[in-house]
Amino acid sequence: MKSWPWLRIGLLAGLLVAIGVAVTFRDRIDPVALEAWIAGFGITAPLVFVAVYALASVLFLPGMIMTLAGGALFGPVWGTLINLIGATLGATAAFLVARYLGADWVSRRLGGRLKELVNGVEAEGWRFVAFVRLVPLFPYNLLNYALGLTRIRLLAYALATFVFMAPGAFAYTYVGHAGRQAIAGGEAAIQTGLIALALLAAVAFLPRLVKRLRVPAEWLTVQELARELAGHSPPVVVDVRSVEEFTGELGHVDGALNLPLDQLANRLHELPKDRPLALVCHTDRRSRTAAKLLHAHGFRDIHIVRRGMTAWRAAERSRHDQD
């Protein structure tokens, strides 16, 4: 019998025990004592803090305590950077642990609607990571492990985590800094506290803003579009390029309806609302704009063809070369 499965089982068991112990005793964590302990390391305190933050992320300990402590210890600017490094390293570690221990097992057993959901997350890639970091739909610690079970690229995951957690990290780091200023007293404490409240208000409004900016459509690869067009209920392909592009070098998908983006609002009556729509353009920029317009007018089953006709023609050339 191979040793690898047993190694993974052993690592999983050890991880679950460590998480169980950490969660059991997390209510006993004293933020003041934690700050004093880390501050005692002197010049190496930032490195110790980053390591502790990363470990806390892996063990499902509350990141809020760490973020507030980072602000109190290192100030709003350096504290934000140090908090982001610790949170990103912890998120990446949990991501890699989940990928090593369970990604293969999960991919073999996924099916039905759940498989479609995971495929959609993977197609979105860093965009999905960016969205859930700005709009925390799931707990931070659980999300790190869940995304490790997908095929999202590691570099894209880590970069999106670092960049798109920054607004929230800065706000809560500043709250930690404001708490330290309040303890010290003085007029500066009042000003710092008001800034902290303003930042928290901005972060609370951010999810609503992001949801409004998010494209209300699903993504389709050109391979998926080809399969759906060959099926029993094919989508209506809506090409939103100009007439010249539609008949130009890249051509168009057979049977596509040409509704240029600048004419789309006046020609909505030509589109059925009871069939899925697949939007295509040169890449996918105009398709995203078209998707927002269609959604605002009551269309719901909308799909955007990723990389548009550029990818469609590239896939055709690839199939031709193989033949």
Short mmCIF file of C-alpha atoms in Angstrom, two decimals:
data_model
loop_
_atom_site.label_atom_id
_atom_site.label_comp_id
_atom_site.label_asym_id
_atom_site.label_seq_id
_atom_site.Cartn_x
_atom_site.Cartn_y
_atom_site.Cartn_z
CA MET A 1 0.00 0.00 0.00
CA LYS A 2 1.36 3.42 -0.90
CA SER A 3 2.44 5.68 1.93
CA TRP A 4 1.11 8.91 0.38
CA PRO A 5 -2.57 8.37 1.31
CA TRP A 6 -1.58 7.57 4.88
CA LEU A 7 0.65 10.64 5.02
CA ARG A 8 -2.23 12.83 3.89
CA ILE A 9 -4.59 11.20 6.37
CA GLY A 10 -2.05 11.79 9.15
CA LEU A 11 -1.58 15.42 8.19
CA LEU A 12 -5.35 15.95 7.98
CA ALA A 13 -5.86 14.38 11.41
CA GLY A 14 -3.11 16.52 12.91
CA LEU A 15 -4.56 19.65 11.35
CA LEU A 16 -8.07 18.91 12.62
CA VAL A 17 -6.76 18.32 16.14
CA ALA A 18 -4.78 21.59 16.06
CA ILE A 19 -7.82 23.51 14.78
CA GLY A 20 -10.02 21.91 17.43
CA VAL A 21 -7.65 22.91 20.22
CA ALA A 22 -7.27 26.44 18.86
CA VAL A 23 -11.03 26.97 18.47
CA THR A 24 -11.70 25.56 21.95
CA PHE A 25 -9.34 28.02 23.64
CA ARG A 26 -9.72 31.04 21.36
CA ASP A 27 -12.02 32.84 23.82
CA ARG A 28 -9.11 32.90 26.26
CA ILE A 29 -6.93 34.98 23.95
CA ASP A 30 -6.08 38.27 25.68
CA PRO A 31 -5.39 40.96 23.03
CA VAL A 32 -3.49 43.13 25.51
CA ALA A 33 -1.27 40.25 26.57
CA LEU A 34 -0.75 39.29 22.92
CA GLU A 35 0.40 42.83 22.07
CA ALA A 36 2.76 42.92 25.05
CA TRP A 37 4.23 39.53 24.15
CA ILE A 38 4.88 40.47 20.53
CA ALA A 39 6.26 43.90 21.46
CA GLY A 40 8.79 42.13 23.68
CA PHE A 41 10.59 40.80 20.60
CA GLY A 42 11.83 44.29 19.79
CA ILE A 43 13.15 44.76 16.28
CA THR A 44 11.97 41.31 15.21
CA ALA A 45 8.41 41.93 16.45
CA PRO A 46 7.00 42.44 12.90
CA LEU A 47 8.37 39.07 11.76
CA VAL A 48 6.97 37.33 14.84
CA PHE A 49 3.62 39.05 14.32
CA VAL A 50 3.43 37.96 10.66
CA ALA A 51 4.18 34.35 11.65
CA VAL A 52 1.56 34.40 14.42
CA TYR A 53 -1.03 35.96 12.10
CA ALA A 54 -0.37 33.34 9.42
CA LEU A 55 -0.65 30.50 11.96
CA ALA A 56 -3.86 32.00 13.36
CA SER A 57 -5.35 32.02 9.85
CA VAL A 58 -4.56 28.35 9.36
CA LEU A 59 -6.02 27.40 12.75
CA PHE A 60 -9.30 29.32 12.38
CA LEU A 61 -8.42 31.89 15.05
CA PRO A 62 -10.16 35.28 14.67
CA GLY A 63 -8.20 37.51 12.33
CA MET A 64 -9.91 40.63 13.69
CA ILE A 65 -7.95 40.39 16.93
CA MET A 66 -4.70 40.15 14.99
CA THR A 67 -5.59 43.06 12.72
CA LEU A 68 -6.49 45.34 15.62
CA ALA A 69 -3.31 44.31 17.42
CA GLY A 70 -1.27 45.10 14.31
CA GLY A 71 -2.69 48.62 14.23
CA ALA A 72 -1.98 49.16 17.91
CA LEU A 73 1.59 47.86 17.65
CA PHE A 74 2.79 49.24 14.33
CA GLY A 75 0.52 52.17 13.45
CA PRO A 76 -1.90 52.62 10.53
CA VAL A 77 0.60 52.47 7.64
CA TRP A 78 3.15 49.86 8.66
CA GLY A 79 0.44 48.02 10.56
CA THR A 80 -1.68 47.67 7.40
CA LEU A 81 1.28 46.32 5.42
CA ILE A 82 2.28 43.87 8.16
CA ASN A 83 -1.33 42.75 8.65
CA LEU A 84 -1.74 42.18 4.91
CA ILE A 85 1.45 40.15 4.69
CA GLY A 86 0.43 37.98 7.64
CA ALA A 87 -3.13 37.51 6.39
CA THR A 88 -2.00 36.71 2.84
CA LEU A 89 0.63 34.22 4.00
CA GLY A 90 -1.93 32.54 6.25
CA ALA A 91 -4.54 32.46 3.49
CA THR A 92 -1.99 31.03 1.06
CA ALA A 93 -0.86 28.38 3.55
CA ALA A 94 -4.45 27.23 4.14
CA PHE A 95 -5.05 27.27 0.37
CA LEU A 96 -2.02 25.02 -0.23
CA VAL A 97 -2.92 22.67 2.61
CA ALA A 98 -6.43 22.20 1.22
CA ARG A 99 -5.10 21.70 -2.30
CA TYR A 100 -2.61 19.07 -1.17
CA LEU A 101 -4.98 17.20 1.12
CA GLY A 102 -8.25 17.29 -0.75
CA ALA A 103 -8.32 18.93 -4.19
CA ASP A 104 -7.87 15.70 -6.15
CA TRP A 105 -10.41 13.83 -4.04
CA VAL A 106 -13.01 16.60 -4.41
CA SER A 107 -12.51 16.98 -8.18
CA ARG A 108 -13.15 13.25 -8.70
CA ARG A 109 -16.38 13.29 -6.75
CA LEU A 110 -17.96 16.55 -7.82
CA GLY A 111 -21.04 16.30 -9.97
CA GLY A 112 -24.24 18.01 -10.95
CA ARG A 113 -24.99 21.54 -9.87
CA LEU A 114 -22.05 21.65 -7.43
CA LYS A 115 -19.61 20.87 -10.23
CA GLU A 116 -21.11 23.67 -12.32
CA LEU A 117 -20.70 26.03 -9.38
CA VAL A 118 -17.04 25.12 -8.93
CA ASN A 119 -16.42 25.41 -12.67
CA GLY A 120 -17.92 28.90 -12.56
CA VAL A 121 -15.63 29.89 -9.69
CA GLU A 122 -12.62 28.55 -11.57
CA ALA A 123 -13.61 30.38 -14.75
CA GLU A 124 -13.82 33.64 -12.80
CA GLY A 125 -10.41 32.96 -11.25
CA TRP A 126 -8.87 36.01 -9.60
CA ARG A 127 -12.07 37.99 -10.21
CA PHE A 128 -13.96 35.70 -7.85
CA VAL A 129 -11.21 35.97 -5.24
CA ALA A 130 -11.28 39.76 -5.57
CA PHE A 131 -15.06 39.83 -5.17
CA VAL A 132 -15.22 37.68 -2.04
CA ARG A 133 -12.31 39.55 -0.44
CA LEU A 134 -14.08 42.87 -0.96
CA VAL A 135 -17.51 41.42 -0.17
CA PRO A 136 -16.92 38.76 2.50
CA LEU A 137 -19.68 36.27 1.66
CA PHE A 138 -17.94 33.52 3.63
CA PRO A 139 -15.74 33.61 6.74
CA TYR A 140 -12.14 34.44 5.87
CA ASN A 141 -10.65 31.25 7.38
CA LEU A 142 -13.16 28.88 5.77
CA LEU A 143 -12.87 30.61 2.40
CA ASN A 144 -9.09 30.06 2.34
CA TYR A 145 -9.54 26.29 2.55
CA ALA A 146 -12.55 26.20 0.21
CA LEU A 147 -10.71 28.00 -2.60
CA GLY A 148 -7.80 25.58 -2.23
CA LEU A 149 -10.14 22.82 -3.41
CA THR A 150 -10.60 24.59 -6.76
CA ARG A 151 -8.14 24.94 -9.65
CA ILE A 152 -7.66 28.69 -9.24
CA ARG A 153 -4.00 29.50 -9.87
CA LEU A 154 -1.93 30.04 -6.73
CA LEU A 155 -0.30 33.29 -7.87
CA ALA A 156 -3.62 34.81 -8.92
CA TYR A 157 -5.17 33.79 -5.60
CA ALA A 158 -2.34 35.24 -3.50
CA LEU A 159 -2.14 38.53 -5.41
CA ALA A 160 -5.91 39.07 -5.42
CA THR A 161 -6.04 38.28 -1.69
CA PHE A 162 -3.30 40.82 -0.90
CA VAL A 163 -4.66 43.60 -3.11
CA PHE A 164 -8.38 43.30 -2.44
CA MET A 165 -8.15 42.76 1.32
CA ALA A 166 -6.24 46.05 1.55
CA PRO A 167 -9.26 48.40 2.03
CA GLY A 168 -10.68 46.40 4.93
CA ALA A 169 -7.22 45.80 6.38
CA PHE A 170 -6.46 49.51 6.41
CA ALA A 171 -9.79 50.38 8.04
CA TYR A 172 -9.50 47.85 10.86
CA THR A 173 -5.80 48.50 11.35
CA TYR A 174 -6.65 52.16 11.81
CA VAL A 175 -9.29 51.18 14.39
CA GLY A 176 -6.58 49.34 16.33
CA HIS A 177 -4.35 52.41 16.09
CA ALA A 178 -7.24 54.62 17.25
CA GLY A 179 -7.75 52.38 20.28
CA ARG A 180 -4.13 52.84 21.28
CA GLN A 181 -4.47 56.62 20.80
CA ALA A 182 -7.62 56.65 22.93
CA ILE A 183 -5.79 54.96 25.77
CA ALA A 184 -3.01 57.55 25.49
CA GLY A 185 -5.61 60.40 25.54
CA GLY A 186 -5.28 63.93 24.21
CA GLU A 187 -6.93 65.86 21.38
CA ALA A 188 -5.31 63.66 18.74
CA ALA A 189 -7.26 60.68 20.07
CA ILE A 190 -10.59 62.32 19.17
CA GLN A 191 -9.48 63.08 15.62
CA THR A 192 -8.08 59.59 15.17
CA GLY A 193 -11.30 58.06 16.47
CA LEU A 194 -13.41 60.06 14.01
CA ILE A 195 -11.21 58.97 11.10
CA ALA A 196 -11.56 55.36 12.23
CA LEU A 197 -15.36 55.67 12.26
CA ALA A 198 -15.31 57.18 8.76
CA LEU A 199 -13.16 54.32 7.47
CA LEU A 200 -15.48 51.71 9.00
CA ALA A 201 -18.45 53.43 7.35
CA ALA A 202 -16.65 53.35 3.99
CA VAL A 203 -15.86 49.64 4.37
CA ALA A 204 -19.49 48.93 5.29
CA PHE A 205 -20.61 50.67 2.07
CA LEU A 206 -18.00 48.90 -0.10
CA PRO A 207 -19.93 45.60 -0.57
CA ARG A 208 -22.94 47.48 -1.97
CA LEU A 209 -20.71 49.38 -4.39
CA VAL A 210 -18.92 46.22 -5.53
CA LYS A 211 -22.19 44.39 -6.11
CA ARG A 212 -23.39 47.25 -8.30
CA LEU A 213 -20.20 47.17 -10.35
CA ARG A 214 -20.15 43.40 -10.70
CA VAL A 215 -21.19 42.04 -14.08
CA PRO A 216 -24.60 40.29 -13.74
CA ALA A 217 -23.73 37.38 -16.03
CA GLU A 218 -22.01 34.03 -16.14
CA TRP A 219 -18.85 33.39 -18.13
CA LEU A 220 -18.55 30.90 -20.99
CA THR A 221 -15.37 29.62 -22.56
CA VAL A 222 -15.46 29.18 -26.32
CA GLN A 223 -15.30 25.42 -25.79
CA GLU A 224 -18.39 25.55 -23.59
CA LEU A 225 -20.17 27.74 -26.14
CA ALA A 226 -19.42 25.25 -28.92
CA ARG A 227 -20.87 22.39 -26.84
CA GLU A 228 -24.00 24.36 -26.00
CA LEU A 229 -24.54 25.37 -29.64
CA ALA A 230 -24.43 21.69 -30.56
CA GLY A 231 -26.98 20.80 -27.86
CA HIS A 232 -30.77 20.62 -27.86
CA SER A 233 -31.36 24.11 -26.40
CA PRO A 234 -28.63 26.32 -27.84
CA PRO A 235 -28.26 29.92 -26.66
CA VAL A 236 -28.86 32.92 -28.87
CA VAL A 237 -25.42 34.29 -29.75
CA VAL A 238 -25.54 38.09 -29.65
CA ASP A 239 -22.55 39.76 -31.30
CA VAL A 240 -22.27 43.35 -30.03
CA ARG A 241 -19.46 44.42 -32.38
CA SER A 242 -19.97 46.85 -35.22
CA VAL A 243 -21.30 45.69 -38.58
CA GLU A 244 -17.83 46.10 -40.09
CA GLU A 245 -16.27 43.86 -37.44
CA PHE A 246 -19.08 41.33 -37.75
CA THR A 247 -18.27 40.81 -41.43
CA GLY A 248 -14.55 41.55 -41.09
CA GLU A 249 -11.39 39.50 -40.58
CA LEU A 250 -12.51 37.55 -37.51
CA GLY A 251 -15.92 36.86 -39.00
CA HIS A 252 -18.65 35.74 -36.62
CA VAL A 253 -20.20 32.68 -35.00
CA ASP A 254 -22.61 30.94 -37.37
CA GLY A 255 -26.17 32.02 -36.64
CA ALA A 256 -25.13 34.94 -34.44
CA LEU A 257 -27.37 37.99 -34.21
CA ASN A 258 -25.47 41.24 -34.78
CA LEU A 259 -26.67 43.97 -32.39
CA PRO A 260 -23.90 46.61 -32.11
CA LEU A 261 -23.49 47.91 -28.59
CA ASP A 262 -24.44 51.46 -29.54
CA GLN A 263 -27.73 50.15 -31.00
CA LEU A 264 -28.52 47.54 -28.37
CA ALA A 265 -30.77 49.69 -26.16
CA ASN A 266 -33.08 50.44 -29.12
CA ARG A 267 -33.22 46.85 -30.40
CA LEU A 268 -33.99 44.90 -27.23
CA HIS A 269 -37.30 43.79 -28.74
CA GLU A 270 -35.32 41.55 -31.11
CA LEU A 271 -34.07 39.42 -28.21
CA PRO A 272 -36.05 36.60 -26.57
CA LYS A 273 -36.30 36.61 -22.78
CA ASP A 274 -37.09 32.91 -22.57
CA ARG A 275 -33.76 31.70 -24.02
CA PRO A 276 -30.18 32.03 -22.78
CA LEU A 277 -28.11 34.76 -24.42
CA ALA A 278 -24.39 34.38 -25.19
CA LEU A 279 -22.73 37.76 -25.67
CA VAL A 280 -19.64 38.01 -27.84
CA CYS A 281 -17.39 40.85 -29.02
CA HIS A 282 -13.73 41.18 -30.02
CA THR A 283 -12.52 40.25 -26.51
CA ASP A 284 -15.15 40.57 -23.79
CA ARG A 285 -15.10 44.23 -22.74
CA ARG A 286 -18.12 45.35 -24.75
CA SER A 287 -19.93 42.14 -23.83
CA ARG A 288 -19.64 43.05 -20.15
CA THR A 289 -21.18 46.46 -20.82
CA ALA A 290 -23.96 44.82 -22.83
CA ALA A 291 -24.63 42.35 -20.00
CA LYS A 292 -25.25 45.18 -17.54
CA LEU A 293 -27.64 46.87 -19.97
CA LEU A 294 -29.57 43.65 -20.63
CA HIS A 295 -29.81 42.85 -16.93
CA ALA A 296 -31.21 46.32 -16.24
CA HIS A 297 -33.96 45.62 -18.79
CA GLY A 298 -35.06 42.33 -17.28
CA PHE A 299 -32.89 39.77 -19.07
CA ARG A 300 -31.57 37.20 -16.62
CA ASP A 301 -30.08 34.20 -18.47
CA ILE A 302 -27.01 36.05 -19.73
CA HIS A 303 -23.59 34.61 -20.55
CA ILE A 304 -20.39 36.35 -21.64
CA VAL A 305 -18.02 34.51 -23.98
CA ARG A 306 -14.58 34.89 -22.46
CA ARG A 307 -12.10 36.58 -24.84
CA GLY A 308 -14.82 36.69 -27.51
CA MET A 309 -14.08 36.15 -31.19
CA THR A 310 -10.35 36.27 -30.56
CA ALA A 311 -10.61 33.03 -28.57
CA TRP A 312 -13.22 31.56 -30.93
CA ARG A 313 -10.93 31.88 -33.96
CA ALA A 314 -7.90 30.67 -32.00
CA ALA A 315 -9.84 27.55 -30.99
CA GLU A 316 -10.89 26.98 -34.62
CA ARG A 317 -7.26 27.22 -35.79
CA SER A 318 -6.19 24.81 -33.06
CA ARG A 319 -8.82 22.25 -34.13
CA HIS A 320 -7.78 22.67 -37.76
CA ASP A 321 -4.11 22.08 -36.93
CA GLN A 322 -5.00 18.94 -35.00
CA ASP A 323 -7.02 17.60 -37.92
#
